[in-house]
mmCIF file of N, CA and C in Angstrom:
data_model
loop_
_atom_site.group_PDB
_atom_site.id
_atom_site.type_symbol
_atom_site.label_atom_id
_atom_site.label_comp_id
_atom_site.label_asym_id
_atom_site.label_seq_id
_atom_site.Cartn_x
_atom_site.Cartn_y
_atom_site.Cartn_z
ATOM 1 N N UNK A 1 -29.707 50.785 329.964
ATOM 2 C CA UNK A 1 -28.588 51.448 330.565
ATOM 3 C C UNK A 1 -28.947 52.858 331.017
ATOM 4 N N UNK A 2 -29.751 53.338 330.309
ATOM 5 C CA UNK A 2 -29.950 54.936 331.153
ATOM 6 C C UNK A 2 -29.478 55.819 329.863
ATOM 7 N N UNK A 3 -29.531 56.963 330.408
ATOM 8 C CA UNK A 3 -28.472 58.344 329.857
ATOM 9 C C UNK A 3 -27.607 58.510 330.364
ATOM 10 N N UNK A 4 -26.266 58.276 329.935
ATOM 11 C CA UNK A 4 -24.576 58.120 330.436
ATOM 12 C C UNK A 4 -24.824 56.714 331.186
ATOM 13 N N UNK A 5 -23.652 56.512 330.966
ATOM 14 C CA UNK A 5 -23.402 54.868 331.972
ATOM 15 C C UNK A 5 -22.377 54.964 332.732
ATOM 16 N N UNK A 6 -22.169 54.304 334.052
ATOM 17 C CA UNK A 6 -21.220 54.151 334.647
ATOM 18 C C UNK A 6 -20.120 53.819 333.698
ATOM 19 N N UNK A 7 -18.407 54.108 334.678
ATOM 20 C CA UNK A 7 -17.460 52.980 333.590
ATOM 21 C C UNK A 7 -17.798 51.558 333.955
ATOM 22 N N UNK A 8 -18.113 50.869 334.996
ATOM 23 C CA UNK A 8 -18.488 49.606 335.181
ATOM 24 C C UNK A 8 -18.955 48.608 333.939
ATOM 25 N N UNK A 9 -20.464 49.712 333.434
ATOM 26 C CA UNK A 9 -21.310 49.389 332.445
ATOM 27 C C UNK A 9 -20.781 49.588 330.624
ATOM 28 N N UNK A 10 -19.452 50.170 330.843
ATOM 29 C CA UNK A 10 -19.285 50.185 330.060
ATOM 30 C C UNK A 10 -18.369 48.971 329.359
ATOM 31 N N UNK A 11 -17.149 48.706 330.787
ATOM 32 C CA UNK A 11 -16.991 47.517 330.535
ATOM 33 C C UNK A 11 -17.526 46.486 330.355
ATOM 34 N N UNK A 12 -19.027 46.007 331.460
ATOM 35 C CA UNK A 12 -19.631 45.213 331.061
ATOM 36 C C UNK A 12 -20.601 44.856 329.456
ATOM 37 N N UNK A 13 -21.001 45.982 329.263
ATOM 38 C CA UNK A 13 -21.874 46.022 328.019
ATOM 39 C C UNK A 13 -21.191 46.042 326.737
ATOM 40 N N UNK A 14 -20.073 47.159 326.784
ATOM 41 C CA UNK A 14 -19.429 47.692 325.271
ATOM 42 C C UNK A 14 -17.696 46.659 325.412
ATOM 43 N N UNK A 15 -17.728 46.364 326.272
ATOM 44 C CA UNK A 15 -16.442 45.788 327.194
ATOM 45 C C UNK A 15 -16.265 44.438 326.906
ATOM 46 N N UNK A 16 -17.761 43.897 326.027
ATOM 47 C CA UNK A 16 -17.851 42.610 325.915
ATOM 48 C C UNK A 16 -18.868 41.715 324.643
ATOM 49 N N UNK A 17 -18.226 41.092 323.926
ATOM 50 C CA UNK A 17 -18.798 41.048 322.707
ATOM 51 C C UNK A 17 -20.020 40.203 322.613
ATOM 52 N N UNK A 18 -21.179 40.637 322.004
ATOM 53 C CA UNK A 18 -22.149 39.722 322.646
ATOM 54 C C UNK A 18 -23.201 39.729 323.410
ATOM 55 N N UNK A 19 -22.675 40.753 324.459
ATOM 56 C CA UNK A 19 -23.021 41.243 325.822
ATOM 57 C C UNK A 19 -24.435 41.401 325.531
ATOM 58 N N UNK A 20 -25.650 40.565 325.998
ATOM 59 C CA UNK A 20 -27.064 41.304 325.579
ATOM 60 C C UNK A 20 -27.578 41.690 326.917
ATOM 61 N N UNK A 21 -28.299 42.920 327.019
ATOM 62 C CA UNK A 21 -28.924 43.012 328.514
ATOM 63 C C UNK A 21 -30.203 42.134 328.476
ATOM 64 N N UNK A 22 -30.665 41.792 327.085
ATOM 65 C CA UNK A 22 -31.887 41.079 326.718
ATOM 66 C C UNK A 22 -32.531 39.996 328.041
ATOM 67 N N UNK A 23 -31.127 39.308 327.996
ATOM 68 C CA UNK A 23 -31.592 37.665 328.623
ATOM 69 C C UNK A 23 -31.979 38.187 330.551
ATOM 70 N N UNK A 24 -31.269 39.637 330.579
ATOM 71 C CA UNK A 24 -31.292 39.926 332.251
ATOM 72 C C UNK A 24 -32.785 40.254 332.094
ATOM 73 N N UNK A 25 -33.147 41.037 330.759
ATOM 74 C CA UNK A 25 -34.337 41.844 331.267
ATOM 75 C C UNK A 25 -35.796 41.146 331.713
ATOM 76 N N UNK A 26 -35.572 40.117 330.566
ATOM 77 C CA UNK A 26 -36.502 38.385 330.573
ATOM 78 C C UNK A 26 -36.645 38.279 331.753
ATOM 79 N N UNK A 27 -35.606 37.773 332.546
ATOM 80 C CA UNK A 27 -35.360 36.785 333.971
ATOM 81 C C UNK A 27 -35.904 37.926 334.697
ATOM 82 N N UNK A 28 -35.898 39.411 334.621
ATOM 83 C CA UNK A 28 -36.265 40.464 335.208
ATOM 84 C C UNK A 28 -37.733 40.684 335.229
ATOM 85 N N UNK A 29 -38.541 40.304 333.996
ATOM 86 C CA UNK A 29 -39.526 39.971 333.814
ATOM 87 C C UNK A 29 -40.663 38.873 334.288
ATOM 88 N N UNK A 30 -39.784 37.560 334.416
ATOM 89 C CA UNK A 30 -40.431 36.219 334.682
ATOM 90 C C UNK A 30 -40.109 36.739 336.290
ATOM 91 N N UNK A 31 -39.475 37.116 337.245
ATOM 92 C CA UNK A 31 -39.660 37.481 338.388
ATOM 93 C C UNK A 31 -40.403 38.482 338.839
ATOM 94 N N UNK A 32 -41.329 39.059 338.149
ATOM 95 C CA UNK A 32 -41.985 40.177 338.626
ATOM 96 C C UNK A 32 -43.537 39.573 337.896
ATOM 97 N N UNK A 33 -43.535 38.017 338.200
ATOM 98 C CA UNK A 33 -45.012 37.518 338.054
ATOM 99 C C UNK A 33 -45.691 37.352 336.768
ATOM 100 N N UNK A 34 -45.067 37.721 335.885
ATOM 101 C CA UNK A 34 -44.855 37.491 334.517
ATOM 102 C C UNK A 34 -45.295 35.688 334.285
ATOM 103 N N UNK A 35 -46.867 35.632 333.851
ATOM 104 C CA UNK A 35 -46.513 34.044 333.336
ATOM 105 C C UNK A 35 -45.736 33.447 332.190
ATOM 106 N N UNK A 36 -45.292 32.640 332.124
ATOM 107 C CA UNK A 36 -44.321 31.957 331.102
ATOM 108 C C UNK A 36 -45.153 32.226 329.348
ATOM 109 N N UNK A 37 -46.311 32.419 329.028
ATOM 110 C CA UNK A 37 -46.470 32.716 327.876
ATOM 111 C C UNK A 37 -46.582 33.750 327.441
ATOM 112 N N UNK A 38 -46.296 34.894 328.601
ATOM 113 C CA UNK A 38 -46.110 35.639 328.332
ATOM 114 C C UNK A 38 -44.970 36.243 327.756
ATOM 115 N N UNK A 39 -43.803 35.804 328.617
ATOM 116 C CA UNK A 39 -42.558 35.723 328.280
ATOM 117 C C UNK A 39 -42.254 35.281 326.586
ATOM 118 N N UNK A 40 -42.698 34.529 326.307
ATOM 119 C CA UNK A 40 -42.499 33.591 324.971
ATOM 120 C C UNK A 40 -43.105 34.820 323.334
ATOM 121 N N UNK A 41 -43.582 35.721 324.234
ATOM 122 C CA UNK A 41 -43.766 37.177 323.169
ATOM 123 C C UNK A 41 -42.589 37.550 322.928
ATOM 124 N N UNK A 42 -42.122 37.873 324.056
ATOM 125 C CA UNK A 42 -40.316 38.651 324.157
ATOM 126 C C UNK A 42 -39.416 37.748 323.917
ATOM 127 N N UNK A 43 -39.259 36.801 323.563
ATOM 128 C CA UNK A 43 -37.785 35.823 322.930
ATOM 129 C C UNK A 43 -37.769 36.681 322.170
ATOM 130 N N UNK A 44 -38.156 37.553 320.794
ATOM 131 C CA UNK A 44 -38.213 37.469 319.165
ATOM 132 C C UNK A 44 -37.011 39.040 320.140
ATOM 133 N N UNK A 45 -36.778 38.929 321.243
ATOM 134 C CA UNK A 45 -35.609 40.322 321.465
ATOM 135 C C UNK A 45 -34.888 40.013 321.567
ATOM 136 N N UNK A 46 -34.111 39.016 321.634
ATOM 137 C CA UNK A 46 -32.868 38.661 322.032
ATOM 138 C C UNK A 46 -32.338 38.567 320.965
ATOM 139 N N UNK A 47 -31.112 38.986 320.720
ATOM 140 C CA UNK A 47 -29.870 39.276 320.130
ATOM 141 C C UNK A 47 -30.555 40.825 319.505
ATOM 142 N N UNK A 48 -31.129 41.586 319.728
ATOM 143 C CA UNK A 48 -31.530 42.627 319.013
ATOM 144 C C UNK A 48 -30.975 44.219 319.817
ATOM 145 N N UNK A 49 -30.903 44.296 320.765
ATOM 146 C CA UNK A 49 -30.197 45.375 321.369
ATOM 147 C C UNK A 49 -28.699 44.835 321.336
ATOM 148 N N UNK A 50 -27.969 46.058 321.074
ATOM 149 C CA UNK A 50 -26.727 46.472 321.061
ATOM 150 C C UNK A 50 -25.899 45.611 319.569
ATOM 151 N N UNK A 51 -26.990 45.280 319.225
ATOM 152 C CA UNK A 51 -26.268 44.435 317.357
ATOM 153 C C UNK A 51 -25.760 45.654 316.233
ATOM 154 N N UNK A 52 -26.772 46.942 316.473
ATOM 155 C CA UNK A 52 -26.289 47.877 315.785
ATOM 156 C C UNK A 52 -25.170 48.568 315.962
ATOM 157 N N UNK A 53 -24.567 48.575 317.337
ATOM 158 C CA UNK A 53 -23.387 49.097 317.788
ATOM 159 C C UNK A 53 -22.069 48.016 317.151
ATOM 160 N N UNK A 54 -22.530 47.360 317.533
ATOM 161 C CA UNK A 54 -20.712 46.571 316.781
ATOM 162 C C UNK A 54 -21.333 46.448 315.161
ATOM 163 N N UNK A 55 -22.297 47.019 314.119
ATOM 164 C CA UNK A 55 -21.920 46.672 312.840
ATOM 165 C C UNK A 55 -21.239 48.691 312.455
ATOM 166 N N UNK A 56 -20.859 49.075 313.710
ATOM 167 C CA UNK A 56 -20.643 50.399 313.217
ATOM 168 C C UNK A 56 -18.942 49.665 313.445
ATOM 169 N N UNK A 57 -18.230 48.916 313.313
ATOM 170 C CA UNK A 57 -16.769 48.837 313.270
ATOM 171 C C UNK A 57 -16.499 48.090 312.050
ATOM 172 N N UNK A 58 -18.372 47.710 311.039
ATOM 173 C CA UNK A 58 -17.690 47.416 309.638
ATOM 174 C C UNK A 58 -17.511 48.553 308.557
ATOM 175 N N UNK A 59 -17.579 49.783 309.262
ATOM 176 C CA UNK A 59 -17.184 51.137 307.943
ATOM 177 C C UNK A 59 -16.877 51.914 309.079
ATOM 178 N N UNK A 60 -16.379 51.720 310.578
ATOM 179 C CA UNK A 60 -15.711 52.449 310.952
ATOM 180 C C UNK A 60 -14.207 52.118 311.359
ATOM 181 N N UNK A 61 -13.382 52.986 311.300
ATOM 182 C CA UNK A 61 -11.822 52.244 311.710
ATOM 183 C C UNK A 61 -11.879 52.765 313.162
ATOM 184 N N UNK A 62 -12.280 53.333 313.854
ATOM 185 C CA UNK A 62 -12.454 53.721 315.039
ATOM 186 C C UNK A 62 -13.353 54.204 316.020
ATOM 187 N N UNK A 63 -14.038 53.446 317.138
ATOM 188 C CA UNK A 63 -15.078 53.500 317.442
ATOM 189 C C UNK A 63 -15.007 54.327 318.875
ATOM 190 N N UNK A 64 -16.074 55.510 318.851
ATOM 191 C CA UNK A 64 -15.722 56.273 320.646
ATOM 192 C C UNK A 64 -16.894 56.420 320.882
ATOM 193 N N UNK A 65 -16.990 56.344 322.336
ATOM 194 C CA UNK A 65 -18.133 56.296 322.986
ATOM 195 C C UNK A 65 -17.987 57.258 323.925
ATOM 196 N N UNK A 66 -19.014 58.690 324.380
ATOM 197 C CA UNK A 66 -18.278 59.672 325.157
ATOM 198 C C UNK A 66 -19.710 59.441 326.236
ATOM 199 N N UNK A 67 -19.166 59.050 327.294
ATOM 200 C CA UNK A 67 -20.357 58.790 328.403
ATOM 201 C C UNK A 67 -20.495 59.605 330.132
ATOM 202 N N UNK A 68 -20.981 60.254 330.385
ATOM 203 C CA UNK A 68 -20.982 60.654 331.731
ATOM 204 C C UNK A 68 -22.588 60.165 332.087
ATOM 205 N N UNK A 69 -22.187 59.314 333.288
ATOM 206 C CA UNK A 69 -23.942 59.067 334.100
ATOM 207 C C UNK A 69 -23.988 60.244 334.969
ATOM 208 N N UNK A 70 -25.033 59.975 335.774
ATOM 209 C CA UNK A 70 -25.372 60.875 336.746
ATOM 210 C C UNK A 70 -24.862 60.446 338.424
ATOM 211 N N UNK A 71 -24.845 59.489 338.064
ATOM 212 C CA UNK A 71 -24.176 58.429 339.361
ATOM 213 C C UNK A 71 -22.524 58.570 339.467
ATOM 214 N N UNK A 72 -22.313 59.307 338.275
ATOM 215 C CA UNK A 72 -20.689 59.704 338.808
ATOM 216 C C UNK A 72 -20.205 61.269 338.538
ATOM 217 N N UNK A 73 -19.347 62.028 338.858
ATOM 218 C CA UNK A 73 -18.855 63.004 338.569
ATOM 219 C C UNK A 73 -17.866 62.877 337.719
ATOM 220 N N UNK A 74 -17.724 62.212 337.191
ATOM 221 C CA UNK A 74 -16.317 61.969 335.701
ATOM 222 C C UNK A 74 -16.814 61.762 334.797
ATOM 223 N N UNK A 75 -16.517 61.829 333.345
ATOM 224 C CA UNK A 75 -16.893 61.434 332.251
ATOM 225 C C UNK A 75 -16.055 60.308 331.636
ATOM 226 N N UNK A 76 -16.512 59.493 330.810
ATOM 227 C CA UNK A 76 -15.668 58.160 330.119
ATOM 228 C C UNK A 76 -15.590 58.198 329.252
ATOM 229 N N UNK A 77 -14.683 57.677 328.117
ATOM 230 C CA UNK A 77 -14.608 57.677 326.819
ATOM 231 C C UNK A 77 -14.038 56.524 326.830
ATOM 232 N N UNK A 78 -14.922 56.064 326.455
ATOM 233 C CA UNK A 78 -14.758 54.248 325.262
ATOM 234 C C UNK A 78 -14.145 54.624 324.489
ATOM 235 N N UNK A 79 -12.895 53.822 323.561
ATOM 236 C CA UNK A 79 -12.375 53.693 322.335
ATOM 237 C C UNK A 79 -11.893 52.596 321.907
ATOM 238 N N UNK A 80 -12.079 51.996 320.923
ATOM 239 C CA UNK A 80 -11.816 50.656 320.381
ATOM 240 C C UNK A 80 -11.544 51.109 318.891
ATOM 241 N N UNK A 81 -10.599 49.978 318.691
ATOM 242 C CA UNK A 81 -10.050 50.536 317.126
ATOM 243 C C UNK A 81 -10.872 49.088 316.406
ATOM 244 N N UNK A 82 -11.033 49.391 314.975
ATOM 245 C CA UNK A 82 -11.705 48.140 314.203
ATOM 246 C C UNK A 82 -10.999 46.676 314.563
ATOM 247 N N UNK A 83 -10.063 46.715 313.767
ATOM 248 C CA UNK A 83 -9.448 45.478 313.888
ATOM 249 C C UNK A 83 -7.933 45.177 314.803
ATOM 250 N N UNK A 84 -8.959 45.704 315.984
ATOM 251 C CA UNK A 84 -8.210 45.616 317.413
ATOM 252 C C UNK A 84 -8.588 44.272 318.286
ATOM 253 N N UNK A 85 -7.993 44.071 319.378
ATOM 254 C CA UNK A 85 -8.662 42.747 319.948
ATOM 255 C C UNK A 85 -8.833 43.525 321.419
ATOM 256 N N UNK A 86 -8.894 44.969 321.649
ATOM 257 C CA UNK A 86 -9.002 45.611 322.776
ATOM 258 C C UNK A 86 -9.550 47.018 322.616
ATOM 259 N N UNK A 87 -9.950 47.600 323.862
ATOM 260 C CA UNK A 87 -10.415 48.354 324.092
ATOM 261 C C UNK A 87 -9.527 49.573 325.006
ATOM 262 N N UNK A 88 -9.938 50.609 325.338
ATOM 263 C CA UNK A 88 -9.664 51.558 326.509
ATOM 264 C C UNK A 88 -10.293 52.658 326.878
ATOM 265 N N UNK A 89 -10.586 52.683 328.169
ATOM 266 C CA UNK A 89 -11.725 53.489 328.754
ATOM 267 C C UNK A 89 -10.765 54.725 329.453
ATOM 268 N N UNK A 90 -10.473 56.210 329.368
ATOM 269 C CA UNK A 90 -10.098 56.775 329.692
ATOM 270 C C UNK A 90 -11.022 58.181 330.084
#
């Protein structure tokens, strides 16, 4: 993602449970000539980025994320409450 993220990225990434950039970066990989055994090093990444971010809503009751990219002039703030089923980006 960079330093600061769009709000786009925030919906997409923090916006969504699960969300791994892992499997894009692979396919990002195997297209840039990458032979297939090579690839088969990098499986052992998947599910491993962004797993530490959602175990911070099992000892936190409220989660904020304060983001400005460089690609925008606004700043974002993620907030999600623990045992919420939503989010809001303001």
């Amino acid at each position: 993602m960079g330093i600061g993220i769009t709000k786009e990225k925030l919906i997409d990434c923090l916006g969504t449970i699960a969300q791994s950039g892992t499997s894009k970066f692979l396919k990002a990989l195997k297209g840039n000539s990458f032979e297939n055994k090579d690839l088969r090093a990098y499986n052992g990444l998947i599910g491993q980025f962004g797993v530490g971010f959602y175990y911070a809503f099992l000892v936190a009751e409220k989660v904020v994320v304060s983001t400005k990219s460089p690609k925008s002039n606004k700043q974002y703030v993620w907030e999600a409450i623990a045992d919420s089923n939503s989010y809001a980006i303001r």
